[in-house]
Amino acid sequence: MLRALYYPGTGDLLNAINPEGFASALQNSSGVLWVDFGGEDPEPTEDILLETFAFHPLAVDDALHETHVPKVDDWEKYLYIAMHAISFTSGEEDIEGIELDIFLGDNYIVTHHDLPIDALNRVWESCTRDARHFKRGADHVLYKLTDELIVDYMQVVEMLDEEIELVEDEVMDRPNSEIVQRIFTLKRATLHLRRVLSPLREVLNKLARDDYAVIDAKDRVYFRDVYDHLVRLHDISESLRDLVGGVLDTYLSVINNRMNEIMKTLTLITTLFMPISFVAGFFGMNFFQPVSQELIPWTRNPAFIAMMVLVVGTPLGMFAWMRRRRWM
Amino acid sequence: MLRALYYPGTGDLLNAINPEGFASALQNSSGVLWVDFGGEDPEPTEDILLETFAFHPLAVDDALHETHVPKVDDWEKYLYIAMHAISFTSGEEDIEGIELDIFLGDNYIVTHHDLPIDALNRVWESCTRDARHFKRGADHVLYKLTDELIVDYMQVVEMLDEEIELVEDEVMDRPNSEIVQRIFTLKRATLHLRRVLSPLREVLNKLARDDYAVIDAKDRVYFRDVYDHLVRLHDISESLRDLVGGVLDTYLSVINNRMNEIMKTLTLITTLFMPISFVAGFFGMNFFQPVSQELIPWTRNPAFIAMMVLVVGTPLGMFAWMRRRRWM
Amino acid sequence: MLRALYYPGTGDLLNAINPEGFASALQNSSGVLWVDFGGEDPEPTEDILLETFAFHPLAVDDALHETHVPKVDDWEKYLYIAMHAISFTSGEEDIEGIELDIFLGDNYIVTHHDLPIDALNRVWESCTRDARHFKRGADHVLYKLTDELIVDYMQVVEMLDEEIELVEDEVMDRPNSEIVQRIFTLKRATLHLRRVLSPLREVLNKLARDDYAVIDAKDRVYFRDVYDHLVRLHDISESLRDLVGGVLDTYLSVINNRMNEIMKTLTLITTLFMPISFVAGFFGMNFFQPVSQELIPWTRNPAFIAMMVLVVGTPLGMFAWMRRRRWM
Amino acid sequence: MLRALYYPGTGDLLNAINPEGFASALQNSSGVLWVDFGGEDPEPTEDILLETFAFHPLAVDDALHETHVPKVDDWEKYLYIAMHAISFTSGEEDIEGIELDIFLGDNYIVTHHDLPIDALNRVWESCTRDARHFKRGADHVLYKLTDELIVDYMQVVEMLDEEIELVEDEVMDRPNSEIVQRIFTLKRATLHLRRVLSPLREVLNKLARDDYAVIDAKDRVYFRDVYDHLVRLHDISESLRDLVGGVLDTYLSVINNRMNEIMKTLTLITTLFMPISFVAGFFGMNFFQPVSQELIPWTRNPAFIAMMVLVVGTPLGMFAWMRRRRWM
Amino acid sequence: MLRALYYPGTGDLLNAINPEGFASALQNSSGVLWVDFGGEDPEPTEDILLETFAFHPLAVDDALHETHVPKVDDWEKYLYIAMHAISFTSGEEDIEGIELDIFLGDNYIVTHHDLPIDALNRVWESCTRDARHFKRGADHVLYKLTDELIVDYMQVVEMLDEEIELVEDEVMDRPNSEIVQRIFTLKRATLHLRRVLSPLREVLNKLARDDYAVIDAKDRVYFRDVYDHLVRLHDISESLRDLVGGVLDTYLSVINNRMNEIMKTLTLITTLFMPISFVAGFFGMNFFQPVSQELIPWTRNPAFIAMMVLVVGTPLGMFAWMRRRRWM
């Protein structure tokens, strides 16, 4: 899908401009043109970028055929900027970066992406309704775009935060093996988030501080604002990583404690019953059978009394000993 | 709550100045004005900041609507400074940063915060009582503010230190699963503290070293003093983190040792009683029953004597063997 | 095997040039000569490099006799570049770097390697078919070479990624001790990959940014492109390392959980049966034998009833108690 | 305790100079004055420092009322240097830093400390005996001081090293839970040492490299010498940290191995005796009782022979099986 | 042992020059003098260094009395270089650094070491045989020295590599507690190696890049060559460290797995035999004794049949249940 918005400098915004009209629009230094290629078939796109816009073949190759870590390349008359929009599937905690390639010139901005990007659509619609953004120049449209991208990042960070809190509570209440899986998924999501945020922050830092021909010096303050948001997001994502690490440690400690409890019970039962089982077995041998025909009642049998003393006394002694060692 | 203090350069401090009076106060370059917005409704605040003080919309947006990592933005005629006051709930070891937004101009300082900040109130009161701070300029009021903020940080650090010592003793005396929870809470608190301190230290470093129009060059030495305190606080907070890490390691070692002890007991009991239980069972079979009518007394029965030798000898042998392997 | 390609500036590419012809080719500043030494016997190679090309003895020594971390040495009239091609044996996850030594002059490029390198052969063949690469200068041939080397790296990264996914699934389904071995092999492979990528990235960074006499300033953009690919590869290899680390942690957690399950069963069985075994042993002693001649049926024997109550009641009680502690 | 040494440039050293004489001593640019405040009551000290020496109030505040990480503050006419002397209580492995505040001027040095410092006393005595140090200037006295401080650090490092070796041997011979405590104490001591050494090294680095008015350029080589010692000390303290970490790992491995041994024994005993106990129990049931009046001798009873085969054969089989799995 | 080699610029090498001759040799700017002090008594050495060579007392103190991390000190007319030769005792994996102090002047090189150094002896002998090294200047002798030192490092690295491979195989085949000891020794050796290599690399980096009066600018390329070797050695030593870490992790996993196996067996045996032991005990009570005089054969006794069903059925059921849970 190829679409374009054109503000000729005065009057109304035109949204029905076709590729043939781009060249004349580029001549008008007081207008602003925004062309958006969304999941377009690469060939015609390539032709437009190479011929109408006269971008360097390497830059076009970067934009159409390859994936990149976010970066800014300064080609003097225009900037090539690679960014990542974020897409988050809640159930699976799967963070995906959608590459957004941007060419920013003096009086135009070209965007290219293979998958639809919500943030870009929101900016497109707001620009269609209101020409004010275009009046402030192509770099201001870029600012709106980055600003909206960050909104999505913020949402993802908040969802992750909630999810981590949920898992944290569950770890304390009912630790189970399925929760390990979720912790590791969250850990990977925070790692992924951090890896996407770091270079993006660097890109905004460059836009805010470096001297680019196509960015108005007094507009840099807007990019600094977006940069500050990214610094904070990065900071929060670091906290999330620590939180997830803490959840995993807690889980292991809880499991470890439970193991300890179980072993204590095993040892307690064994310690209490094994000696008296032996006692019962010992006195159960036929040697203690009253073999004489004159029977004595078992309640007066000295062997029986000795046995009863052992059966009652041994576990009591064992228990007292374990108590003193603070096991119970 | 909006409140203001105004020192016109000579004479007494005025504390009943209303928003309408701000504009004329700003004209007086030898006076000092302090306006404090505390949890104010954003709309009227925004108007005052944008119109009376003529701050940049982005800076006002930063101050009123958003949260930030501590930072300094230089807007030439004024500085925008974001800081965090610290608030600590002792029982829960919950460290919270309260954002404090500061605009520092040549002859004014504007503070904004959503929650009440103790340190700020202390400075306010001391300024109300004593105009000396105002006489030394708006940047000196900022110095007093940062200095008092650090006092609170120091208190939190001391409380954490004591809490860690308490937990450390308890880990040695009676390790239990509830203590893991506390260790992790403390760990998170130290992490949080460190995360708040690092950018704040950076802010003070900038105030102490960079060349800002609104900070008198010879007053920078005061900010360097605050900065040195923050360096030391950061250093202590690093130590706290190591201490908490050490407590966790100790806990795990203690638990591990206890587990070891328990397993040793289990093995000891099993090793001592299982063989003799078998012996008792073996001789308890009816094969050894004196089937002939002529009964021999069990004390002379060779099977009984063999059994007794085994019952006494086996555990002794086992015990000697374990001793030699240094298990006991 | 020594082979050479020579483009004299005009006309056809010559591929039958022998060592004696190198010297005259070097005189022709508008031609481009590529000489490739593959696993050649060092002596004659050394002579050619030292005498015909007049390289510094140290540089030749580096190229022929020693292995190096990827690096660029600037010898003014030529560059000595050490790189590593990657070779990956899939079954064993064994990553091996094959050293490729390159001398780049104004109008020649000399390559030396002890083992055959697929990427180099691909470039050689493409150059044989098409003189265009030579027309753009010796540095462009170097660009093609580095670009093809990266293709192989990318493939290795993809194979590692798939392998890790396979192991990850297996860890969840059927963890076994053999899988530990595979995880550690993968871990070592990712470590190795990262160690090879880092200095190679640095080499490309230098080629893209530094001012070398033999690299045309406007060709640097091509090396920057390769550099960007390496940045991304490095980024992915970091992710792989995290993934492998995650797989190992998952494995340990799964094993830990299983251990926990096993101990629970052991404790359950012991807790249920040890007490009732004692009961059976206790009532199995001869004291409870009906010694009088008048026999009472066992179904009415009070000792038997007491015994049955204990045998049925004890395990039920134990089980209820463990249930309440959430062990089952 | 306030004490002072004064060398008027020619003649003898005076050690009975009182505070009133400081002012005139400071006028004499060819003399050297050393004033030492040891655990002095702050008020009179403060007056002397503020009025006689005219130090900045912030610097005096730093010296008298506050603790600091080692640092150098350049106040143009003098340096304020905060250092830490080390104090080590051998039995408790407790490393304590004693703050030493130094003001270094052109012709004076002022030291302040709350607790007695051995190294300082040693320098004081050597200076009393021998005016040579004073003849080389106030900065040379500072050099002697730092040099002596390092001697104490070196001693502490050596004591720690010996202690670690002792613990290491004990871990191998008889690991016990009390040793964990000692390992953690040593770990904390090495951490503490490292934390004290790092900023101190930085201070000496500054003294050796920065251009301070009060330090003679050609005396910097002496501070570089002290700095080199600190680099080495830091290096050793890193090694100590690794050693302690290794001791802890060894302890855990030894404990783990021992646990393994114990579990093997438990399993061995259980595996050998549980089956034959069952066999004894099985044949102990009354069903196998020779109920006919015609008795057969038990040596020929086929049930007895079957039982004996099982009792002897089962453990042998079990043992062979475990052997084959390499458990024993 | 004091020995000297002197090349007077022309003619033959003199090796019988005595300390008195040093002074005149130093006057001859076209000659090269090498003096080597090996484990010499410090006093006479000190005199020669201080008086004949006129080295700074601090530099002489560094060389004779103290140990240092490798470093280069520039004393304008000469360099003081501290290096470490490596000595490795194979059986004990004990890496020891032998300090080698070098003074490099324009026309002399002075070496000092307390223990014999093989690499130095090799260079000495090769210089004795062949004056060529001396003809290229004192800095070339230094290059030969560093180059030979590296050869020893390389050998140590290779021995460590082989040792690690041996241990790795043994961990898989027969893990035992003695192997932990060896792994930790290897770990310490790699740590030690890395600690020695890092500053040495830095020294060579300085010699290769910094502008020292006594090193000929065009000879720097030789030091860069040695530096490149050290970079690679450092790289390999990092790999060794990772390998040792991997071996330790593998050992722990193998031990963990074995523990798991043992616990499974324990649980299996207990689960199979404990229930049937109870059954045997239960039916072994006298209640089931055929008390009537009319005896029924035990093969038809319903109690016996019920017992046999339980004894055979219970373990089969247990085993099936464990199978389903994938424990076996």
Short mmCIF file of N, CA, C and O in Angstrom, two decimals, chain A residues 168 172 221-222 224-225 228-229 232 235 238-239 242-243 249-250 253 256-257 259-260 263-264 266-267 270-271 274-275 278 281-282 285-289 291 318 321 325-327, chain B residues 58 62 66-68 71 73 75 173 177 180-181 184 187-188 195 251 255 258-259 261-263 265-266 269-270 273-274 276-277 280 283-285 289 295 298 301 304 307-308 311:
data_model
loop_
_atom_site.label_atom_id
_atom_site.label_comp_id
_atom_site.label_asym_id
_atom_site.label_seq_id
_atom_site.Cartn_x
_atom_site.Cartn_y
_atom_site.Cartn_z
N GLU A 168 4.76 -12.69 40.67
CA GLU A 168 5.40 -12.57 41.97
C GLU A 168 4.46 -13.07 43.08
O GLU A 168 4.87 -13.83 43.97
N MET A 172 4.77 -16.78 45.62
CA MET A 172 4.68 -16.88 47.08
C MET A 172 3.56 -17.84 47.49
O MET A 172 3.71 -18.63 48.41
N VAL A 221 15.09 20.51 20.43
CA VAL A 221 14.59 20.40 21.79
C VAL A 221 13.45 19.38 21.89
O VAL A 221 13.28 18.72 22.90
N TYR A 222 12.69 19.23 20.79
CA TYR A 222 11.61 18.24 20.80
C TYR A 222 12.17 16.83 20.85
O TYR A 222 11.67 15.96 21.56
N ARG A 224 15.00 16.05 22.10
CA ARG A 224 15.55 15.87 23.43
C ARG A 224 14.47 15.42 24.40
O ARG A 224 14.70 14.59 25.28
N ASP A 225 13.27 15.95 24.21
CA ASP A 225 12.15 15.55 25.04
C ASP A 225 11.85 14.05 24.86
O ASP A 225 11.68 13.32 25.84
N ASP A 228 14.52 12.08 26.54
CA ASP A 228 14.36 11.97 27.99
C ASP A 228 13.36 10.88 28.36
O ASP A 228 13.54 10.15 29.34
N HIS A 229 12.28 10.78 27.55
CA HIS A 229 11.33 9.70 27.81
C HIS A 229 12.00 8.33 27.65
O HIS A 229 11.75 7.41 28.43
N ARG A 232 14.07 7.41 30.61
CA ARG A 232 13.26 6.90 31.70
C ARG A 232 12.77 5.48 31.41
O ARG A 232 12.79 4.61 32.29
N ASP A 235 15.44 3.10 32.00
CA ASP A 235 15.59 2.97 33.44
C ASP A 235 14.55 2.00 34.02
O ASP A 235 14.89 1.11 34.82
N GLU A 238 15.28 -1.53 33.10
CA GLU A 238 16.33 -2.10 33.97
C GLU A 238 15.70 -2.61 35.28
O GLU A 238 16.04 -3.68 35.77
N SER A 239 14.78 -1.80 35.83
CA SER A 239 14.11 -2.22 37.06
C SER A 239 13.34 -3.51 36.82
O SER A 239 13.36 -4.42 37.66
N ASP A 242 15.58 -6.41 36.96
CA ASP A 242 15.92 -6.75 38.35
C ASP A 242 14.75 -7.45 39.02
O ASP A 242 14.94 -8.41 39.78
N LEU A 243 13.53 -6.94 38.77
CA LEU A 243 12.35 -7.55 39.39
C LEU A 243 12.21 -9.01 38.96
O LEU A 243 11.99 -9.89 39.79
N ASP A 249 14.82 -15.69 41.86
CA ASP A 249 15.52 -16.02 43.11
C ASP A 249 14.52 -16.41 44.20
O ASP A 249 14.75 -17.36 44.94
N THR A 250 13.43 -15.65 44.28
CA THR A 250 12.42 -15.96 45.29
C THR A 250 11.86 -17.36 45.05
O THR A 250 11.71 -18.16 45.98
N SER A 253 14.25 -19.91 46.22
CA SER A 253 14.29 -19.95 47.67
C SER A 253 13.07 -20.65 48.25
O SER A 253 13.18 -21.46 49.17
N ASN A 256 13.36 -24.28 47.60
CA ASN A 256 14.42 -24.79 48.45
C ASN A 256 13.91 -25.00 49.88
O ASN A 256 14.15 -26.02 50.51
N ASN A 257 13.17 -24.01 50.36
CA ASN A 257 12.59 -24.10 51.69
C ASN A 257 11.62 -25.26 51.80
O ASN A 257 11.61 -25.98 52.79
N MET A 259 11.57 -27.97 49.98
CA MET A 259 12.40 -29.17 49.95
C MET A 259 12.92 -29.48 51.36
O MET A 259 12.87 -30.62 51.82
N ASN A 260 13.41 -28.43 51.99
CA ASN A 260 13.93 -28.54 53.34
C ASN A 260 12.87 -29.08 54.29
O ASN A 260 13.14 -30.00 55.08
N MET A 263 12.25 -32.76 53.60
CA MET A 263 13.32 -33.61 54.12
C MET A 263 13.25 -33.71 55.63
O MET A 263 13.54 -34.76 56.21
N LYS A 264 12.87 -32.59 56.26
CA LYS A 264 12.75 -32.63 57.72
C LYS A 264 11.68 -33.64 58.14
O LYS A 264 11.89 -34.42 59.08
N LEU A 266 10.59 -36.23 56.43
CA LEU A 266 11.10 -37.57 56.16
C LEU A 266 12.00 -38.05 57.28
O LEU A 266 11.87 -39.17 57.79
N THR A 267 12.91 -37.15 57.67
CA THR A 267 13.87 -37.51 58.71
C THR A 267 13.16 -37.71 60.05
O THR A 267 13.46 -38.64 60.81
N THR A 270 11.31 -41.04 60.00
CA THR A 270 12.28 -42.14 60.03
C THR A 270 12.91 -42.26 61.42
O THR A 270 13.06 -43.35 61.97
N THR A 271 13.27 -41.11 61.98
CA THR A 271 13.93 -41.10 63.27
C THR A 271 13.01 -41.60 64.39
O THR A 271 13.44 -42.26 65.32
N MET A 274 11.79 -45.78 63.03
CA MET A 274 12.72 -46.86 62.74
C MET A 274 13.20 -47.55 64.03
O MET A 274 13.19 -48.79 64.11
N PRO A 275 13.60 -46.78 65.05
CA PRO A 275 14.04 -47.48 66.29
C PRO A 275 12.94 -48.31 66.92
O PRO A 275 13.18 -49.45 67.32
N PHE A 278 12.27 -51.51 65.16
CA PHE A 278 13.27 -52.51 65.53
C PHE A 278 12.92 -53.15 66.87
O PHE A 278 13.01 -54.38 67.04
N GLY A 281 10.28 -55.58 66.35
CA GLY A 281 10.82 -56.76 65.69
C GLY A 281 11.64 -57.60 66.65
O GLY A 281 11.55 -58.83 66.66
N PHE A 282 12.40 -56.94 67.50
CA PHE A 282 13.26 -57.64 68.45
C PHE A 282 12.43 -58.50 69.41
O PHE A 282 12.69 -59.69 69.58
N MET A 285 10.53 -61.73 68.11
CA MET A 285 11.20 -63.01 67.87
C MET A 285 10.67 -64.05 68.85
O MET A 285 10.20 -63.73 69.95
N ASN A 286 10.80 -65.27 68.40
CA ASN A 286 10.17 -66.33 69.18
C ASN A 286 10.89 -66.64 70.49
O ASN A 286 10.38 -67.36 71.32
N PHE A 287 12.09 -66.06 70.63
CA PHE A 287 12.82 -66.32 71.88
C PHE A 287 12.03 -65.83 73.08
O PHE A 287 12.11 -66.39 74.16
N PHE A 288 11.26 -64.78 72.87
CA PHE A 288 10.53 -64.22 74.01
C PHE A 288 9.17 -64.85 74.22
O PHE A 288 8.41 -64.47 75.07
N GLN A 289 8.89 -65.85 73.33
CA GLN A 289 7.60 -66.55 73.45
C GLN A 289 7.56 -67.35 74.75
O GLN A 289 8.51 -68.05 75.07
N VAL A 291 7.29 -70.15 76.39
CA VAL A 291 7.24 -71.54 75.95
C VAL A 291 6.76 -72.51 77.03
O VAL A 291 6.25 -73.58 76.75
N MET A 318 14.20 -38.94 71.07
CA MET A 318 14.60 -38.44 69.75
C MET A 318 14.02 -37.05 69.51
O MET A 318 14.71 -36.14 69.01
N TRP A 321 15.75 -34.39 71.45
CA TRP A 321 17.07 -34.12 70.88
C TRP A 321 16.96 -33.21 69.65
O TRP A 321 17.70 -32.23 69.50
N ARG A 325 18.23 -29.19 68.90
CA ARG A 325 19.04 -28.75 67.76
C ARG A 325 18.25 -27.79 66.86
O ARG A 325 18.67 -27.50 65.75
N ARG A 326 17.06 -27.40 67.31
CA ARG A 326 16.25 -26.40 66.59
C ARG A 326 15.78 -26.83 65.21
O ARG A 326 15.64 -26.03 64.29
N TRP A 327 15.55 -28.14 65.04
CA TRP A 327 15.09 -28.56 63.72
C TRP A 327 13.60 -28.38 63.55
O TRP A 327 13.11 -28.28 62.43
N LEU B 58 7.39 22.75 26.51
CA LEU B 58 7.93 21.41 26.78
C LEU B 58 8.42 21.29 28.23
O LEU B 58 8.21 20.26 28.88
N ASP B 62 7.01 18.77 31.03
CA ASP B 62 7.89 17.92 31.83
C ASP B 62 7.56 18.03 33.31
O ASP B 62 7.48 17.04 34.03
N GLU B 66 4.61 14.83 33.69
CA GLU B 66 5.41 13.63 33.46
C GLU B 66 6.42 13.37 34.57
O GLU B 66 6.78 14.26 35.33
N THR B 67 6.83 12.10 34.63
CA THR B 67 7.83 11.74 35.62
C THR B 67 9.15 11.55 34.89
O THR B 67 9.18 11.13 33.74
N HIS B 68 10.22 11.85 35.57
CA HIS B 68 11.52 11.82 34.91
C HIS B 68 12.60 11.27 35.82
O HIS B 68 12.50 11.34 37.04
N LYS B 71 17.35 15.15 36.19
CA LYS B 71 18.10 15.74 35.07
C LYS B 71 18.13 17.26 35.19
O LYS B 71 17.37 17.86 35.95
N ASP B 73 17.98 20.60 32.58
CA ASP B 73 17.86 21.12 31.23
C ASP B 73 18.17 22.61 31.27
O ASP B 73 17.57 23.35 32.06
N TRP B 75 17.72 26.03 29.77
CA TRP B 75 16.90 26.82 28.83
C TRP B 75 17.42 28.26 28.78
O TRP B 75 16.64 29.19 28.68
N ASP B 173 20.87 -16.89 63.79
CA ASP B 173 20.19 -17.50 64.93
C ASP B 173 19.06 -18.44 64.52
O ASP B 173 19.05 -19.60 64.90
N SER B 177 11.81 -19.27 56.51
CA SER B 177 11.44 -18.89 55.14
C SER B 177 10.93 -17.45 55.09
O SER B 177 11.04 -16.79 54.06
N VAL B 180 13.62 -14.86 54.06
CA VAL B 180 13.95 -14.72 52.64
C VAL B 180 13.19 -13.53 52.07
O VAL B 180 13.75 -12.69 51.36
N GLN B 181 11.93 -13.50 52.39
CA GLN B 181 11.08 -12.38 51.95
C GLN B 181 11.68 -11.04 52.35
O GLN B 181 11.78 -10.12 51.53
N PHE B 184 14.82 -10.20 50.37
CA PHE B 184 14.54 -9.74 49.01
C PHE B 184 13.97 -8.33 49.00
O PHE B 184 14.26 -7.53 48.12
N LYS B 187 16.89 -6.14 49.44
CA LYS B 187 17.68 -6.12 48.21
C LYS B 187 17.07 -5.15 47.22
O LYS B 187 17.75 -4.33 46.60
N ARG B 188 15.76 -5.24 47.07
CA ARG B 188 15.08 -4.35 46.15
C ARG B 188 15.22 -2.89 46.60
O ARG B 188 15.42 -2.00 45.77
N ARG B 195 19.49 3.29 42.20
CA ARG B 195 18.98 3.81 40.94
C ARG B 195 18.57 5.27 41.07
O ARG B 195 18.65 6.04 40.11
N TYR B 251 22.47 -16.90 54.32
CA TYR B 251 21.23 -17.64 54.54
C TYR B 251 21.27 -18.97 53.80
O TYR B 251 20.97 -20.03 54.36
N ILE B 255 21.17 -22.63 55.50
CA ILE B 255 20.13 -23.58 55.15
C ILE B 255 20.75 -24.87 54.60
O ILE B 255 20.35 -25.98 54.95
N ARG B 258 22.23 -26.87 57.36
CA ARG B 258 21.18 -27.52 58.14
C ARG B 258 20.65 -28.75 57.40
O ARG B 258 20.43 -29.81 57.98
N MET B 259 20.43 -28.57 56.11
CA MET B 259 19.99 -29.68 55.25
C MET B 259 20.97 -30.85 55.38
O MET B 259 20.57 -32.00 55.52
N GLU B 261 23.02 -31.49 57.83
CA GLU B 261 22.87 -32.09 59.16
C GLU B 261 21.71 -33.06 59.20
O GLU B 261 21.81 -34.16 59.73
N ILE B 262 20.59 -32.61 58.61
CA ILE B 262 19.37 -33.42 58.63
C ILE B 262 19.59 -34.72 57.86
O ILE B 262 19.24 -35.80 58.30
N MET B 263 20.22 -34.57 56.67
CA MET B 263 20.48 -35.76 55.87
C MET B 263 21.42 -36.71 56.59
O MET B 263 21.28 -37.92 56.49
N THR B 265 21.66 -37.13 59.81
CA THR B 265 20.88 -37.83 60.82
C THR B 265 20.05 -38.93 60.20
O THR B 265 20.01 -40.07 60.69
N LEU B 266 19.39 -38.59 59.10
CA LEU B 266 18.57 -39.59 58.41
C LEU B 266 19.41 -40.81 58.05
O LEU B 266 19.02 -41.96 58.29
N ILE B 269 20.53 -42.80 61.26
CA ILE B 269 19.46 -43.63 61.81
C ILE B 269 19.21 -44.85 60.92
O ILE B 269 19.11 -45.99 61.39
N THR B 270 19.13 -44.58 59.61
CA THR B 270 18.87 -45.67 58.67
C THR B 270 19.99 -46.69 58.71
O THR B 270 19.75 -47.91 58.73
N PHE B 273 19.80 -48.69 62.14
CA PHE B 273 18.67 -49.54 62.49
C PHE B 273 18.22 -50.50 61.40
O PHE B 273 17.63 -51.53 61.68
N MET B 274 18.46 -50.14 60.13
CA MET B 274 17.97 -51.03 59.08
C MET B 274 18.62 -52.41 59.16
O MET B 274 17.90 -53.42 59.10
N ILE B 276 19.89 -53.99 61.78
CA ILE B 276 19.47 -54.79 62.95
C ILE B 276 17.98 -55.12 62.89
O ILE B 276 17.54 -56.13 63.41
N SER B 277 17.20 -54.27 62.19
CA SER B 277 15.81 -54.63 61.97
C SER B 277 15.72 -55.89 61.14
O SER B 277 14.90 -56.78 61.39
N ALA B 280 16.55 -58.82 63.34
CA ALA B 280 15.40 -59.17 64.16
C ALA B 280 14.36 -59.92 63.33
O ALA B 280 13.78 -60.92 63.76
N PHE B 283 15.65 -63.56 62.50
CA PHE B 283 15.52 -64.53 63.60
C PHE B 283 14.08 -64.63 64.09
O PHE B 283 13.75 -65.48 64.89
N GLY B 284 13.22 -63.71 63.60
CA GLY B 284 11.80 -63.76 63.99
C GLY B 284 11.03 -64.77 63.17
O GLY B 284 9.86 -65.05 63.45
N MET B 285 11.64 -65.34 62.14
CA MET B 285 10.95 -66.34 61.33
C MET B 285 10.76 -67.60 62.16
O MET B 285 11.53 -67.89 63.07
N GLN B 289 12.03 -71.27 65.56
CA GLN B 289 11.18 -71.62 66.69
C GLN B 289 11.56 -73.00 67.23
O GLN B 289 11.71 -73.95 66.46
N LEU B 295 12.25 -77.96 75.64
CA LEU B 295 12.59 -76.55 75.44
C LEU B 295 13.95 -76.24 76.03
O LEU B 295 14.30 -76.73 77.10
N TRP B 298 16.06 -69.63 76.43
CA TRP B 298 16.57 -68.79 75.32
C TRP B 298 17.94 -68.21 75.60
O TRP B 298 18.68 -67.87 74.70
N ASN B 301 20.25 -70.55 74.01
CA ASN B 301 19.99 -70.84 72.59
C ASN B 301 21.08 -70.21 71.73
O ASN B 301 21.26 -68.99 71.74
N PHE B 304 19.99 -67.34 69.53
CA PHE B 304 19.76 -66.08 70.25
C PHE B 304 21.07 -65.33 70.47
O PHE B 304 21.16 -64.13 70.28
N MET B 307 22.24 -63.82 67.28
CA MET B 307 21.41 -62.65 67.01
C MET B 307 21.86 -61.46 67.83
O MET B 307 22.03 -60.35 67.30
N MET B 308 22.10 -61.68 69.13
CA MET B 308 22.49 -60.57 70.01
C MET B 308 23.83 -59.97 69.58
O MET B 308 24.02 -58.75 69.60
N VAL B 311 23.08 -57.82 66.59
CA VAL B 311 22.30 -56.61 66.94
C VAL B 311 23.18 -55.57 67.63
O VAL B 311 23.04 -54.37 67.39
#
